[in-house]
């Protein structure tokens, strides 16, 4: 009887160990990260490094800025990394998304590009400039035009003015608002276009040397609304896997890839 009890006890211990091991093995390690554009070399490197840690990070590519937050909110992806703080804030307010930032990534200067002129002083009366049509990128684009001396804006509108907030437009510049992803294709047809750096790179434009004017980034304060971030659903923001992903991204390896690829067109905003 004693031997039977010992055998049963050993079997119970073995079963407990097996069950715990199986449960551990079944812990989820799959994460889907939404990105925009085709150039994601920094994230692709993170994917490879995380693979060695047993974390399977998959990049889900979207064609434009309007989709990744909806996909994240609806649970189609687990994280996204494509937007700055101001864009996220406006999108959350507009759609009541339950998502929020969990880590900083980069900040990118916003540039004015042209195939017809070399300097903003060459703009003629009535010329057209294309800008992104979403509120935050469009608002930032207008601030770039103001910084370049092309227009003046109502200062009370802060970081996100609209075309209705233009108070002075001495050259009667026509502002043409289009989807951010379409601004590069309009360069042959307009005097100039404001193009986000990721779309510039996708269209073989150098965000550092090709713009005829840029807002630059200079010294970056951490409350700058144009810092890009990794976002998660509010009810899942403390997922331990996300901490591993953030740690893998915010490294010297990632920073070096960003610097090499963009030559100042994107600047890391994290300690490494």
XYZ file of C-alpha atoms in Angstrom:
272
model
C 0.000 0.000 0.000
C 2.858 2.348 0.888
C 4.461 1.730 -2.521
C 1.157 2.459 -4.260
C 0.851 5.746 -2.346
C 4.386 6.697 -3.350
C 3.689 5.903 -6.963
C 0.480 7.928 -6.917
C 2.292 10.831 -5.250
C 5.073 10.734 -7.859
C 2.523 10.542 -10.637
C 0.673 13.551 -9.184
C 3.887 15.567 -8.960
C 4.787 14.591 -12.512
C 1.305 15.499 -13.746
C 1.488 18.858 -11.962
C 4.889 19.572 -13.501
C 3.679 18.559 -16.946
C 0.539 20.698 -16.642
C 2.539 23.723 -15.491
C 5.091 23.218 -18.260
C 2.366 22.870 -20.867
C 0.655 25.999 -19.582
C 3.944 27.886 -19.771
C 4.558 26.625 -23.299
C 1.065 27.747 -24.283
C 1.577 31.312 -23.066
C 0.988 33.648 -26.029
C 4.124 35.058 -27.617
C 2.616 36.374 -30.857
C 2.306 40.138 -31.313
C 1.063 41.997 -34.392
C 2.441 45.508 -34.889
C 0.851 47.907 -37.364
C 3.163 50.146 -39.425
C 2.672 52.474 -42.399
C 4.874 52.429 -45.503
C 7.419 50.032 -46.912
C 10.621 51.123 -45.157
C 10.607 49.445 -41.744
C 14.229 48.324 -41.486
C 14.534 49.257 -37.817
C 11.479 47.229 -36.896
C 12.563 44.342 -39.120
C 15.790 44.182 -37.127
C 13.796 44.187 -33.893
C 11.719 41.285 -35.238
C 14.893 39.240 -35.793
C 16.294 39.983 -32.346
C 13.014 39.189 -30.594
C 12.815 35.878 -32.423
C 15.889 34.789 -30.458
C 13.996 35.602 -27.264
C 10.991 33.515 -28.261
C 8.778 36.478 -29.169
C 7.163 36.381 -32.602
C 6.595 39.978 -33.685
C 4.775 40.347 -37.011
C 4.673 43.637 -38.920
C 1.284 44.418 -40.448
C 1.687 47.057 -43.156
C -1.002 49.648 -43.860
C -1.185 51.952 -46.853
C -2.250 55.117 -45.042
C -2.600 56.715 -41.631
C -6.373 56.273 -41.254
C -6.287 52.499 -40.707
C -3.847 51.363 -37.969
C -5.664 52.967 -35.011
C -8.982 51.476 -36.039
C -7.328 48.066 -36.464
C -5.705 48.369 -33.039
C -8.905 49.471 -31.327
C -10.823 46.596 -32.952
C -8.245 44.006 -31.851
C -7.003 43.150 -35.350
C -3.470 44.091 -34.257
C -1.862 44.384 -30.812
C 0.298 47.504 -31.228
C 1.015 50.142 -33.803
C 3.971 52.442 -34.445
C 3.338 55.067 -37.114
C 2.028 58.254 -35.524
C 3.004 61.145 -33.327
C 1.290 62.094 -30.083
C -0.775 64.880 -31.650
C -2.185 62.525 -34.307
C -3.117 59.891 -31.737
C -4.787 62.460 -29.485
C -6.901 63.823 -32.344
C -7.849 60.332 -33.584
C -8.862 59.186 -30.096
C -11.016 62.276 -29.640
C -12.631 61.851 -33.060
C -13.400 58.124 -32.803
C -13.427 57.403 -29.055
C -10.663 54.824 -29.463
C -9.441 53.200 -26.251
C -5.752 53.299 -27.123
C -2.777 55.194 -25.708
C 0.992 55.642 -26.065
C 3.313 53.264 -24.220
C 6.764 54.282 -25.524
C 8.575 56.886 -27.638
C 10.244 56.003 -30.933
C 11.420 58.860 -33.179
C 10.699 62.415 -34.222
C 10.793 63.361 -37.886
C 11.113 66.837 -39.395
C 8.358 67.747 -41.838
C 9.539 69.028 -45.192
C 8.296 71.094 -48.116
C 9.373 69.506 -51.418
C 9.234 70.784 -54.976
C 10.237 69.781 -58.490
C 9.631 73.296 -59.802
C 11.352 75.703 -57.420
C 14.502 75.687 -55.306
C 13.458 78.213 -52.657
C 10.183 79.361 -51.091
C 10.952 82.886 -52.343
C 10.277 81.571 -55.872
C 6.614 80.874 -55.136
C 4.358 82.884 -57.434
C 0.999 84.484 -56.778
C -1.741 81.836 -56.838
C 0.608 78.822 -56.696
C -0.720 75.603 -55.180
C 0.838 73.715 -52.284
C -0.391 70.225 -51.385
C -0.590 69.245 -47.719
C -1.918 66.181 -45.830
C -5.654 66.315 -45.204
C -5.741 64.725 -41.737
C -6.089 67.323 -38.960
C -2.772 66.824 -37.178
C -0.405 66.360 -40.131
C -2.334 69.046 -41.990
C -2.083 71.369 -39.004
C 1.627 70.725 -38.673
C 2.034 71.315 -42.421
C 0.414 74.728 -42.075
C 2.793 75.513 -39.205
C 5.694 74.608 -41.529
C 4.351 77.032 -44.149
C 4.083 79.710 -41.480
C 7.632 79.016 -40.307
C 8.761 79.404 -43.927
C 7.101 82.836 -44.084
C 4.511 81.780 -46.685
C 1.404 82.330 -44.536
C 0.436 83.471 -41.047
C -1.911 81.607 -38.721
C -4.138 82.463 -35.790
C -1.787 81.828 -32.836
C -4.667 80.789 -30.592
C -5.113 77.579 -32.611
C -1.913 76.018 -31.238
C -0.436 72.931 -32.889
C -3.448 71.982 -35.013
C -4.672 74.922 -37.091
C -6.794 74.496 -40.225
C -6.842 76.417 -43.504
C -9.648 78.508 -41.988
C -7.106 79.786 -39.451
C -4.874 81.402 -42.080
C -4.847 85.110 -41.244
C -2.360 86.295 -43.872
C -1.607 84.830 -47.317
C 0.194 87.553 -49.289
C 0.826 85.376 -52.369
C -2.690 83.937 -52.369
C -1.256 80.415 -52.135
C -3.857 77.728 -52.814
C -3.779 74.962 -50.209
C -4.708 71.577 -51.685
C -5.518 68.990 -48.993
C -5.064 65.319 -49.925
C -4.325 62.014 -48.248
C -0.793 62.144 -46.843
C 0.261 59.130 -48.914
C -0.650 60.917 -52.151
C 1.402 64.072 -51.609
C 4.580 62.750 -53.327
C 2.694 61.840 -56.508
C 1.427 65.417 -56.824
C 4.887 66.989 -57.074
C 4.736 67.274 -60.912
C 1.388 69.088 -60.691
C 1.816 71.566 -57.820
C 4.358 74.207 -56.931
C 5.305 72.286 -53.785
C 4.031 69.683 -51.338
C 4.441 68.940 -47.656
C 5.461 65.268 -47.421
C 5.838 63.137 -44.301
C 9.305 61.582 -44.030
C 8.156 57.964 -44.311
C 6.335 58.683 -47.586
C 9.301 60.739 -48.767
C 11.649 57.785 -48.230
C 9.183 55.403 -49.902
C 9.338 57.687 -52.961
C 13.152 57.939 -53.008
C 13.270 61.423 -51.528
C 15.855 62.306 -48.892
C 14.122 64.029 -45.935
C 17.353 65.809 -45.000
C 18.656 67.134 -48.323
C 15.665 67.267 -50.691
C 13.174 69.627 -48.971
C 13.307 73.272 -49.971
C 12.241 73.995 -46.387
C 11.839 71.913 -43.219
C 10.735 72.572 -39.647
C 13.751 70.599 -38.353
C 13.678 69.088 -34.882
C 16.588 70.623 -32.962
C 16.570 69.887 -29.243
C 13.584 67.654 -28.551
C 11.506 68.259 -25.441
C 9.687 65.146 -24.263
C 6.362 67.007 -24.294
C 6.742 67.736 -28.028
C 3.447 66.590 -29.625
C 5.241 65.457 -32.778
C 7.197 62.680 -31.068
C 6.225 59.343 -32.601
C 5.107 56.595 -30.292
C 4.178 52.937 -29.910
C 0.477 52.659 -29.070
C -1.533 49.888 -27.393
C -5.120 49.349 -26.331
C -5.699 50.827 -22.890
C -6.850 47.504 -21.431
C -3.728 45.725 -22.682
C -1.011 48.355 -22.264
C 0.748 46.482 -19.426
C 1.207 43.256 -21.392
C 4.645 41.857 -20.393
C 5.418 41.039 -24.034
C 5.107 44.726 -24.885
C 7.825 45.559 -22.376
C 10.144 43.126 -24.198
C 9.295 44.741 -27.529
C 9.961 48.241 -26.193
C 13.265 47.112 -24.685
C 14.299 45.521 -27.991
C 13.384 48.664 -29.949
C 14.949 51.249 -27.653
C 18.521 50.087 -28.229
C 21.706 51.360 -29.823
C 21.193 48.869 -32.678
C 17.844 50.463 -33.547
C 19.197 53.996 -33.226
C 22.095 53.224 -35.586
C 19.749 51.795 -38.229
C 17.538 54.887 -38.022
C 20.527 57.220 -38.351
C 22.002 55.272 -41.264
C 18.733 54.984 -43.158
C 17.354 58.498 -42.706
C 20.491 60.647 -42.268
C 18.687 62.931 -39.832
C 15.277 62.560 -41.466
C 14.247 60.666 -38.334
C 15.797 61.158 -34.905
C 15.590 58.556 -32.098
C 13.764 59.840 -29.005
C 14.824 57.306 -26.407
C 17.830 56.566 -24.210
C 20.216 53.877 -25.456
